PDB file of N, CA and C in Angstrom:
ATOM      1  N   LYS Y   1     -30.586   9.105  -3.367  1.00  0.00           N
ATOM      2  CA  LYS Y   1     -28.688   9.141  -2.233  1.00  0.00           C
ATOM      3  C   LYS Y   1     -29.135   9.738  -1.084  1.00  0.00           C
ATOM      4  N   GLU Y   2     -30.355   9.952  -1.029  1.00  0.00           N
ATOM      5  CA  GLU Y   2     -30.555  10.356   0.366  1.00  0.00           C
ATOM      6  C   GLU Y   2     -30.203   8.972   1.478  1.00  0.00           C
ATOM      7  N   ALA Y   3     -31.010   8.816   1.079  1.00  0.00           N
ATOM      8  CA  ALA Y   3     -31.069   7.037   1.977  1.00  0.00           C
ATOM      9  C   ALA Y   3     -30.014   6.466   1.503  1.00  0.00           C
ATOM     10  N   SER Y   4     -28.939   6.210   0.971  1.00  0.00           N
ATOM     11  CA  SER Y   4     -27.785   5.900   0.596  1.00  0.00           C
ATOM     12  C   SER Y   4     -27.319   6.448   1.905  1.00  0.00           C
ATOM     13  N   SER Y   5     -27.285   7.410   2.149  1.00  0.00           N
ATOM     14  CA  SER Y   5     -26.120   8.594   2.860  1.00  0.00           C
ATOM     15  C   SER Y   5     -26.691   7.787   4.719  1.00  0.00           C
ATOM     16  N   ILE Y   6     -27.948   8.239   4.773  1.00  0.00           N
ATOM     17  CA  ILE Y   6     -28.535   7.287   5.820  1.00  0.00           C
ATOM     18  C   ILE Y   6     -28.075   6.474   6.745  1.00  0.00           C
ATOM     19  N   LEU Y   7     -28.049   5.297   5.181  1.00  0.00           N
ATOM     20  CA  LEU Y   7     -27.840   3.927   5.555  1.00  0.00           C
ATOM     21  C   LEU Y   7     -26.313   3.764   5.735  1.00  0.00           C
ATOM     22  N   SER Y   8     -25.595   4.459   4.639  1.00  0.00           N
ATOM     23  CA  SER Y   8     -24.263   3.988   5.298  1.00  0.00           C
ATOM     24  C   SER Y   8     -23.573   5.165   6.529  1.00  0.00           C
ATOM     25  N   ALA Y   9     -25.112   6.237   7.099  1.00  0.00           N
ATOM     26  CA  ALA Y   9     -24.156   6.235   8.219  1.00  0.00           C
ATOM     27  C   ALA Y   9     -24.642   5.074   9.508  1.00  0.00           C
ATOM     28  N   ALA Y  10     -25.311   5.055   9.164  1.00  0.00           N
ATOM     29  CA  ALA Y  10     -26.109   3.409   9.769  1.00  0.00           C
ATOM     30  C   ALA Y  10     -25.105   2.866  10.113  1.00  0.00           C
ATOM     31  N   TYR Y  11     -25.139   1.571   9.235  1.00  0.00           N
ATOM     32  CA  TYR Y  11     -24.022   1.133   9.054  1.00  0.00           C
ATOM     33  C   TYR Y  11     -22.324   1.610   9.419  1.00  0.00           C
ATOM     34  N   LEU Y  12     -22.077   2.804   9.327  1.00  0.00           N
ATOM     35  CA  LEU Y  12     -20.840   2.430   9.274  1.00  0.00           C
ATOM     36  C   LEU Y  12     -20.804   2.861  10.821  1.00  0.00           C
ATOM     37  N   SER Y  13     -21.968   3.819  11.371  1.00  0.00           N
ATOM     38  CA  SER Y  13     -21.900   3.439  12.706  1.00  0.00           C
ATOM     39  C   SER Y  13     -21.223   2.257  13.564  1.00  0.00           C
ATOM     40  N   ALA Y  14     -22.294   1.670  12.912  1.00  0.00           N
ATOM     41  CA  ALA Y  14     -22.756  -0.160  13.862  1.00  0.00           C
ATOM     42  C   ALA Y  14     -20.667  -0.165  13.710  1.00  0.00           C
ATOM     43  N   ILE Y  15     -20.323  -0.604  12.741  1.00  0.00           N
ATOM     44  CA  ILE Y  15     -19.488  -1.287  12.224  1.00  0.00           C
ATOM     45  C   ILE Y  15     -18.622  -0.473  13.000  1.00  0.00           C
ATOM     46  N   GLY Y  16     -18.482   0.816  13.668  1.00  0.00           N
ATOM     47  CA  GLY Y  16     -17.672   1.621  13.930  1.00  0.00           C
ATOM     48  C   GLY Y  16     -17.710   1.372  16.124  1.00  0.00           C
ATOM     49  N   ARG Y  17     -18.627   1.237  16.247  1.00  0.00           N
ATOM     50  CA  ARG Y  17     -18.752   0.667  17.448  1.00  0.00           C
ATOM     51  C   ARG Y  17     -18.260  -0.736  17.119  1.00  0.00           C
ATOM     52  N   PHE Y  18     -17.695  -2.007  16.434  1.00  0.00           N
ATOM     53  CA  PHE Y  18     -17.667  -2.590  16.763  1.00  0.00           C
ATOM     54  C   PHE Y  18     -16.278  -3.294  16.927  1.00  0.00           C
ATOM     55  N   VAL Y  19     -15.523  -2.606  15.884  1.00  0.00           N
ATOM     56  CA  VAL Y  19     -13.733  -2.316  15.903  1.00  0.00           C
ATOM     57  C   VAL Y  19     -13.647  -1.187  16.770  1.00  0.00           C
ATOM     58  N   LYS Y  20     -14.310  -0.415  17.504  1.00  0.00           N
ATOM     59  CA  LYS Y  20     -14.255   0.701  18.353  1.00  0.00           C
ATOM     60  C   LYS Y  20     -13.375   1.256  17.883  1.00  0.00           C
ATOM     61  N   LEU Y  21     -13.991   2.224  16.688  1.00  0.00           N
ATOM     62  CA  LEU Y  21     -13.627   3.187  15.746  1.00  0.00           C
ATOM     63  C   LEU Y  21     -14.227   3.905  15.139  1.00  0.00           C
ATOM     64  N   SER Y  22     -14.698   5.339  15.117  1.00  0.00           N
ATOM     65  CA  SER Y  22     -15.168   6.845  14.341  1.00  0.00           C
ATOM     66  C   SER Y  22     -14.794   6.457  13.049  1.00  0.00           C
ATOM     67  N   LEU Y  23     -15.684   5.970  12.417  1.00  0.00           N
ATOM     68  CA  LEU Y  23     -15.586   5.757  10.923  1.00  0.00           C
ATOM     69  C   LEU Y  23     -15.789   7.236  10.222  1.00  0.00           C
ATOM     70  N   ILE Y  24     -15.935   7.875   9.337  1.00  0.00           N
ATOM     71  CA  ILE Y  24     -16.132   9.406   8.537  1.00  0.00           C
ATOM     72  C   ILE Y  24     -16.799   8.029   7.061  1.00  0.00           C
ATOM     73  N   PRO Y  25     -17.663   8.157   6.327  1.00  0.00           N
ATOM     74  CA  PRO Y  25     -17.442   7.784   5.328  1.00  0.00           C
ATOM     75  C   PRO Y  25     -17.100   9.178   4.421  1.00  0.00           C
ATOM     76  N   ALA Y  26     -17.359   8.568   3.116  1.00  0.00           N
ATOM     77  CA  ALA Y  26     -16.935   9.388   1.678  1.00  0.00           C
ATOM     78  C   ALA Y  26     -18.528   9.420   1.142  1.00  0.00           C
ATOM     79  N   ILE Y  27     -18.876  10.132   0.485  1.00  0.00           N
ATOM     80  CA  ILE Y  27     -20.201  10.372   0.046  1.00  0.00           C
ATOM     81  C   ILE Y  27     -20.727   9.441  -1.214  1.00  0.00           C
ATOM     82  N   PRO Y  28     -21.967   8.639  -0.323  1.00  0.00           N
ATOM     83  CA  PRO Y  28     -21.617   6.977  -0.515  1.00  0.00           C
ATOM     84  C   PRO Y  28     -22.159   7.632  -2.892  1.00  0.00           C
ATOM     85  N   LYS Y  29     -21.709   6.761  -3.512  1.00  0.00           N
ATOM     86  CA  LYS Y  29     -22.027   6.484  -4.399  1.00  0.00           C
ATOM     87  C   LYS Y  29     -23.300   5.525  -5.062  1.00  0.00           C
ATOM     88  N   LEU Y  30     -24.410   5.709  -5.307  1.00  0.00           N
ATOM     89  CA  LEU Y  30     -25.523   5.174  -5.933  1.00  0.00           C
ATOM     90  C   LEU Y  30     -24.869   4.547  -7.404  1.00  0.00           C
ATOM     91  N   GLU Y  31     -25.562   2.851  -7.487  1.00  0.00           N
ATOM     92  CA  GLU Y  31     -25.895   2.484  -8.773  1.00  0.00           C
ATOM     93  C   GLU Y  31     -26.949   1.734  -9.206  1.00  0.00           C
ATOM     94  N   ALA Y  32     -27.882   2.130 -10.126  1.00  0.00           N
ATOM     95  CA  ALA Y  32     -28.869   1.088 -10.437  1.00  0.00           C
ATOM     96  C   ALA Y  32     -28.252   0.834 -11.821  1.00  0.00           C
ATOM     97  N   GLY Y  33     -29.348  -0.575 -12.530  1.00  0.00           N
ATOM     98  CA  GLY Y  33     -29.637  -0.728 -13.256  1.00  0.00           C
ATOM     99  C   GLY Y  33     -28.828  -1.976 -13.366  1.00  0.00           C
ATOM    100  N   LYS Y  34     -28.657  -3.063 -14.903  1.00  0.00           N
ATOM    101  CA  LYS Y  34     -28.726  -4.244 -14.943  1.00  0.00           C
ATOM    102  C   LYS Y  34     -27.601  -4.464 -14.756  1.00  0.00           C
ATOM    103  N   LEU Y  35     -27.593  -5.485 -13.860  1.00  0.00           N
ATOM    104  CA  LEU Y  35     -26.429  -6.911 -13.284  1.00  0.00           C
ATOM    105  C   LEU Y  35     -24.148  -6.216 -12.953  1.00  0.00           C
ATOM    106  N   GLU Y  36     -24.464  -6.709 -14.828  1.00  0.00           N
ATOM    107  CA  GLU Y  36     -23.026  -6.004 -14.861  1.00  0.00           C
ATOM    108  C   GLU Y  36     -22.501  -5.044 -14.865  1.00  0.00           C
ATOM    109  N   PRO Y  37     -22.707  -4.026 -15.348  1.00  0.00           N
ATOM    110  CA  PRO Y  37     -22.492  -2.202 -15.820  1.00  0.00           C
ATOM    111  C   PRO Y  37     -22.196  -2.119 -14.336  1.00  0.00           C
ATOM    112  N   VAL Y  38     -23.628  -2.319 -13.150  1.00  0.00           N
ATOM    113  CA  VAL Y  38     -23.966  -1.635 -12.576  1.00  0.00           C
ATOM    114  C   VAL Y  38     -22.147  -1.789 -11.178  1.00  0.00           C
ATOM    115  N   LEU Y  39     -21.954  -3.615 -11.660  1.00  0.00           N
ATOM    116  CA  LEU Y  39     -21.266  -4.234 -10.312  1.00  0.00           C
ATOM    117  C   LEU Y  39     -19.176  -3.141 -11.105  1.00  0.00           C
ATOM    118  N   ALA Y  40     -19.841  -3.398 -13.083  1.00  0.00           N
ATOM    119  CA  ALA Y  40     -18.179  -3.474 -13.209  1.00  0.00           C
ATOM    120  C   ALA Y  40     -18.255  -1.440 -12.519  1.00  0.00           C
ATOM    121  N   ALA Y  41     -19.602  -1.109 -12.575  1.00  0.00           N
ATOM    122  CA  ALA Y  41     -18.712   0.659 -12.317  1.00  0.00           C
ATOM    123  C   ALA Y  41     -18.352   0.765 -10.607  1.00  0.00           C
ATOM    124  N   ILE Y  42     -18.823  -0.387 -10.351  1.00  0.00           N
ATOM    125  CA  ILE Y  42     -18.914  -0.001  -8.971  1.00  0.00           C
ATOM    126  C   ILE Y  42     -17.528  -1.027  -8.317  1.00  0.00           C
ATOM    127  N   PHE Y  43     -17.412  -1.574  -8.855  1.00  0.00           N
ATOM    128  CA  PHE Y  43     -15.278  -2.702  -8.585  1.00  0.00           C
ATOM    129  C   PHE Y  43     -14.510  -1.402  -8.965  1.00  0.00           C
ATOM    130  N   SER Y  44     -14.824  -0.469 -10.019  1.00  0.00           N
ATOM    131  CA  SER Y  44     -13.410   0.192 -10.512  1.00  0.00           C
ATOM    132  C   SER Y  44     -13.595   1.090  -9.504  1.00  0.00           C
ATOM    133  N   GLU Y  45     -14.505   1.314  -9.064  1.00  0.00           N
ATOM    134  CA  GLU Y  45     -14.574   3.187  -8.211  1.00  0.00           C
ATOM    135  C   GLU Y  45     -13.059   2.282  -7.170  1.00  0.00           C
ATOM    136  N   ILE Y  46     -13.847   0.390  -6.472  1.00  0.00           N
ATOM    137  CA  ILE Y  46     -13.158  -0.158  -5.307  1.00  0.00           C
ATOM    138  C   ILE Y  46     -12.088   0.393  -5.533  1.00  0.00           C
ATOM    139  N   THR Y  47     -11.187  -0.321  -7.138  1.00  0.00           N
ATOM    140  CA  THR Y  47     -10.210  -0.406  -7.424  1.00  0.00           C
ATOM    141  C   THR Y  47      -9.214   0.608  -7.669  1.00  0.00           C
ATOM    142  N   LYS Y  48      -9.880   1.948  -7.444  1.00  0.00           N
ATOM    143  CA  LYS Y  48      -8.960   2.646  -7.023  1.00  0.00           C
ATOM    144  C   LYS Y  48      -8.627   3.136  -5.785  1.00  0.00           C
ATOM    145  N   ARG Y  49      -9.503   2.825  -4.518  1.00  0.00           N
ATOM    146  CA  ARG Y  49      -8.958   2.965  -3.305  1.00  0.00           C
ATOM    147  C   ARG Y  49      -9.107   1.858  -2.316  1.00  0.00           C
ATOM    148  N   ALA Y  50      -8.788   0.822  -3.053  1.00  0.00           N
ATOM    149  CA  ALA Y  50      -9.246  -0.195  -1.921  1.00  0.00           C
ATOM    150  C   ALA Y  50      -8.111  -1.666  -2.375  1.00  0.00           C
ATOM    151  N   GLN Y  51      -8.279  -2.178  -1.549  1.00  0.00           N
ATOM    152  CA  GLN Y  51      -7.781  -3.779  -1.901  1.00  0.00           C
ATOM    153  C   GLN Y  51      -9.157  -4.495  -1.527  1.00  0.00           C
ATOM    154  N   VAL Y  52      -9.837  -4.536  -0.580  1.00  0.00           N
ATOM    155  CA  VAL Y  52     -10.784  -5.225  -0.146  1.00  0.00           C
ATOM    156  C   VAL Y  52     -12.230  -4.524   0.043  1.00  0.00           C
ATOM    157  N   ALA Y  53     -13.373  -5.155  -0.384  1.00  0.00           N
ATOM    158  CA  ALA Y  53     -14.391  -4.699  -0.021  1.00  0.00           C
ATOM    159  C   ALA Y  53     -15.260  -5.495   0.972  1.00  0.00           C
ATOM    160  N   LEU Y  54     -16.093  -5.107   1.958  1.00  0.00           N
ATOM    161  CA  LEU Y  54     -17.071  -5.770   3.047  1.00  0.00           C
ATOM    162  C   LEU Y  54     -18.147  -5.930   2.856  1.00  0.00           C
ATOM    163  N   CYS Y  55     -19.166  -6.608   1.553  1.00  0.00           N
ATOM    164  CA  CYS Y  55     -20.110  -6.254   0.919  1.00  0.00           C
ATOM    165  C   CYS Y  55     -21.511  -7.133   2.247  1.00  0.00           C
ATOM    166  N   ILE Y  56     -22.512  -6.560   2.199  1.00  0.00           N
ATOM    167  CA  ILE Y  56     -23.051  -6.413   3.383  1.00  0.00           C
ATOM    168  C   ILE Y  56     -24.794  -7.199   2.763  1.00  0.00           C
ATOM    169  N   GLU Y  57     -25.337  -8.101   2.308  1.00  0.00           N
ATOM    170  CA  GLU Y  57     -26.906  -8.661   2.415  1.00  0.00           C
ATOM    171  C   GLU Y  57     -27.619  -7.434   2.601  1.00  0.00           C
ATOM    172  N   THR Y  58     -29.165  -6.621   2.074  1.00  0.00           N
ATOM    173  CA  THR Y  58     -29.565  -6.057   3.239  1.00  0.00           C
ATOM    174  C   THR Y  58     -31.146  -5.790   2.735  1.00  0.00           C
ATOM    175  N   ALA Y  59     -32.117  -6.119   3.490  1.00  0.00           N
ATOM    176  CA  ALA Y  59     -33.237  -6.613   2.535  1.00  0.00           C
ATOM    177  C   ALA Y  59     -34.919  -5.676   3.554  1.00  0.00           C
ATOM    178  N   PHE Y  60     -35.034  -5.084   3.068  1.00  0.00           N
ATOM    179  CA  PHE Y  60     -36.272  -4.226   3.989  1.00  0.00           C
ATOM    180  C   PHE Y  60     -37.290  -4.561   3.496  1.00  0.00           C
ATOM    181  N   VAL Y  61     -38.567  -4.829   3.668  1.00  0.00           N
ATOM    182  CA  VAL Y  61     -39.557  -5.457   3.498  1.00  0.00           C
ATOM    183  C   VAL Y  61     -40.785  -4.787   4.228  1.00  0.00           C
ATOM    184  N   GLU Y  62     -41.360  -4.481   3.661  1.00  0.00           N
ATOM    185  CA  GLU Y  62     -42.873  -3.613   3.885  1.00  0.00           C
ATOM    186  C   GLU Y  62     -44.011  -3.464   3.488  1.00  0.00           C
ATOM    187  N   SER Y  63     -44.700  -4.584   4.026  1.00  0.00           N
ATOM    188  CA  SER Y  63     -45.460  -4.926   3.762  1.00  0.00           C
ATOM    189  C   SER Y  63     -45.914  -5.995   2.833  1.00  0.00           C
ATOM    190  N   SER Y  64     -46.250  -5.481   1.331  1.00  0.00           N
ATOM    191  CA  SER Y  64     -46.298  -6.370  -0.062  1.00  0.00           C
ATOM    192  C   SER Y  64     -44.680  -6.542  -0.572  1.00  0.00           C
ATOM    193  N   ILE Y  65     -44.462  -5.908  -0.390  1.00  0.00           N
ATOM    194  CA  ILE Y  65     -42.633  -4.847  -0.995  1.00  0.00           C
ATOM    195  C   ILE Y  65     -41.982  -5.264  -0.131  1.00  0.00           C
ATOM    196  N   ASP Y  66     -40.544  -6.140  -1.270  1.00  0.00           N
ATOM    197  CA  ASP Y  66     -39.695  -6.848  -1.236  1.00  0.00           C
ATOM    198  C   ASP Y  66     -38.752  -6.281  -1.520  1.00  0.00           C
ATOM    199  N   LEU Y  67     -37.496  -5.564  -0.667  1.00  0.00           N
ATOM    200  CA  LEU Y  67     -36.565  -4.163  -1.281  1.00  0.00           C
ATOM    201  C   LEU Y  67     -35.881  -5.439  -1.122  1.00  0.00           C
ATOM    202  N   LYS Y  68     -34.028  -5.506  -1.455  1.00  0.00           N
ATOM    203  CA  LYS Y  68     -32.931  -5.521  -1.659  1.00  0.00           C
ATOM    204  C   LYS Y  68     -31.890  -5.644  -2.022  1.00  0.00           C
ATOM    205  N   GLY Y  69     -30.855  -5.624  -1.631  1.00  0.00           N
ATOM    206  CA  GLY Y  69     -29.811  -4.628  -2.047  1.00  0.00           C
ATOM    207  C   GLY Y  69     -28.325  -4.984  -1.618  1.00  0.00           C
ATOM    208  N   TYR Y  70     -27.043  -4.120  -1.787  1.00  0.00           N
ATOM    209  CA  TYR Y  70     -25.993  -4.638  -0.848  1.00  0.00           C
ATOM    210  C   TYR Y  70     -25.217  -2.652  -0.177  1.00  0.00           C
ATOM    211  N   PHE Y  71     -24.614  -3.723   0.882  1.00  0.00           N
ATOM    212  CA  PHE Y  71     -23.796  -2.289   1.080  1.00  0.00           C
ATOM    213  C   PHE Y  71     -22.294  -2.911   0.525  1.00  0.00           C
ATOM    214  N   LEU Y  72     -21.618  -1.246  -0.044  1.00  0.00           N
ATOM    215  CA  LEU Y  72     -20.102  -2.354   0.063  1.00  0.00           C
ATOM    216  C   LEU Y  72     -19.196  -1.144   0.757  1.00  0.00           C
ATOM    217  N   LEU Y  73     -18.806  -1.669   1.518  1.00  0.00           N
ATOM    218  CA  LEU Y  73     -17.528  -0.858   2.044  1.00  0.00           C
ATOM    219  C   LEU Y  73     -16.164  -1.264   2.031  1.00  0.00           C
ATOM    220  N   ALA Y  74     -15.730  -0.272   1.571  1.00  0.00           N
ATOM    221  CA  ALA Y  74     -14.579  -0.315   0.763  1.00  0.00           C
ATOM    222  C   ALA Y  74     -13.322   1.323   1.432  1.00  0.00           C
ATOM    223  N   PRO Y  75     -12.632  -0.126   2.306  1.00  0.00           N
ATOM    224  CA  PRO Y  75     -12.114   1.375   3.152  1.00  0.00           C
ATOM    225  C   PRO Y  75     -10.444   1.211   2.468  1.00  0.00           C
ATOM    226  N   GLU Y  76     -10.057   2.428   2.778  1.00  0.00           N
ATOM    227  CA  GLU Y  76      -8.956   2.464   2.620  1.00  0.00           C
ATOM    228  C   GLU Y  76      -8.202   1.685   2.830  1.00  0.00           C
ATOM    229  N   VAL Y  77      -6.400   1.244   1.967  1.00  0.00           N
ATOM    230  CA  VAL Y  77      -5.083   0.156   2.655  1.00  0.00           C
ATOM    231  C   VAL Y  77      -5.135   0.512   4.239  1.00  0.00           C
ATOM    232  N   GLU Y  78      -5.249   1.522   3.407  1.00  0.00           N
ATOM    233  CA  GLU Y  78      -4.515   1.889   5.788  1.00  0.00           C
ATOM    234  C   GLU Y  78      -5.650   2.086   6.531  1.00  0.00           C
ATOM    235  N   SER Y  79      -6.651   2.602   6.331  1.00  0.00           N
ATOM    236  CA  SER Y  79      -7.727   2.114   7.284  1.00  0.00           C
ATOM    237  C   SER Y  79      -8.028   0.818   7.095  1.00  0.00           C
ATOM    238  N   LEU Y  80      -8.378  -0.168   6.539  1.00  0.00           N
ATOM    239  CA  LEU Y  80      -8.288  -1.242   6.549  1.00  0.00           C
ATOM    240  C   LEU Y  80      -7.156  -2.215   7.146  1.00  0.00           C
ATOM    241  N   ASP Y  81      -5.905  -1.712   7.623  1.00  0.00           N
ATOM    242  CA  ASP Y  81      -4.786  -1.825   8.930  1.00  0.00           C
ATOM    243  C   ASP Y  81      -5.360  -1.098  10.020  1.00  0.00           C
ATOM    244  N   VAL Y  82      -5.756  -0.345  10.120  1.00  0.00           N
ATOM    245  CA  VAL Y  82      -6.475  -0.100  11.508  1.00  0.00           C
ATOM    246  C   VAL Y  82      -7.204  -1.227  11.784  1.00  0.00           C
ATOM    247  N   ILE Y  83      -8.948  -1.333  10.662  1.00  0.00           N
ATOM    248  CA  ILE Y  83      -9.868  -2.319  11.631  1.00  0.00           C
ATOM    249  C   ILE Y  83      -9.352  -3.695  11.606  1.00  0.00           C
ATOM    250  N   LEU Y  84      -8.514  -3.812  11.574  1.00  0.00           N
ATOM    251  CA  LEU Y  84      -8.197  -5.603  11.332  1.00  0.00           C
ATOM    252  C   LEU Y  84      -7.530  -5.054  12.509  1.00  0.00           C
ATOM    253  N   LYS Y  85      -6.445  -4.392  13.092  1.00  0.00           N
ATOM    254  CA  LYS Y  85      -5.549  -4.332  14.056  1.00  0.00           C
ATOM    255  C   LYS Y  85      -6.211  -4.513  14.527  1.00  0.00           C
ATOM    256  N   ASN Y  86      -7.295  -3.372  15.104  1.00  0.00           N
ATOM    257  CA  ASN Y  86      -8.653  -3.385  16.175  1.00  0.00           C
ATOM    258  C   ASN Y  86      -9.534  -4.606  16.040  1.00  0.00           C
ATOM    259  N   LEU Y  87      -9.719  -5.241  15.422  1.00  0.00           N
ATOM    260  CA  LEU Y  87     -10.486  -6.709  15.364  1.00  0.00           C
ATOM    261  C   LEU Y  87      -9.537  -8.106  15.549  1.00  0.00           C
ATOM    262  N   GLY Y  88      -8.025  -7.810  15.957  1.00  0.00           N
ATOM    263  CA  GLY Y  88      -6.997  -8.677  16.703  1.00  0.00           C
ATOM    264  C   GLY Y  88      -6.454  -9.297  15.274  1.00  0.00           C
ATOM    265  N   VAL Y  89      -7.351  -9.152  14.686  1.00  0.00           N
ATOM    266  CA  VAL Y  89      -6.453 -10.145  13.062  1.00  0.00           C
ATOM    267  C   VAL Y  89      -5.140  -9.874  12.677  1.00  0.00           C
TER     268      VAL Y  89
END
């Protein structure tokens, strides 16, 4: 969970610079296991407060180990409106 907090802060910082906003993260949630139950848990959480999610595929390479994962940003509707406005959409 600590790694997900660090990665979330880094992603939000980069996205915030891009949209010229200060983005403040919620406590990240980490899910692991078989794909279907993990996706069900994630999308259940997202749909409680957001209508759209940004998915960023992430790859870490260390010597002979490749680790892939996905970062999901699910802004609340009001936040999404501000982000899109700053992007000119």
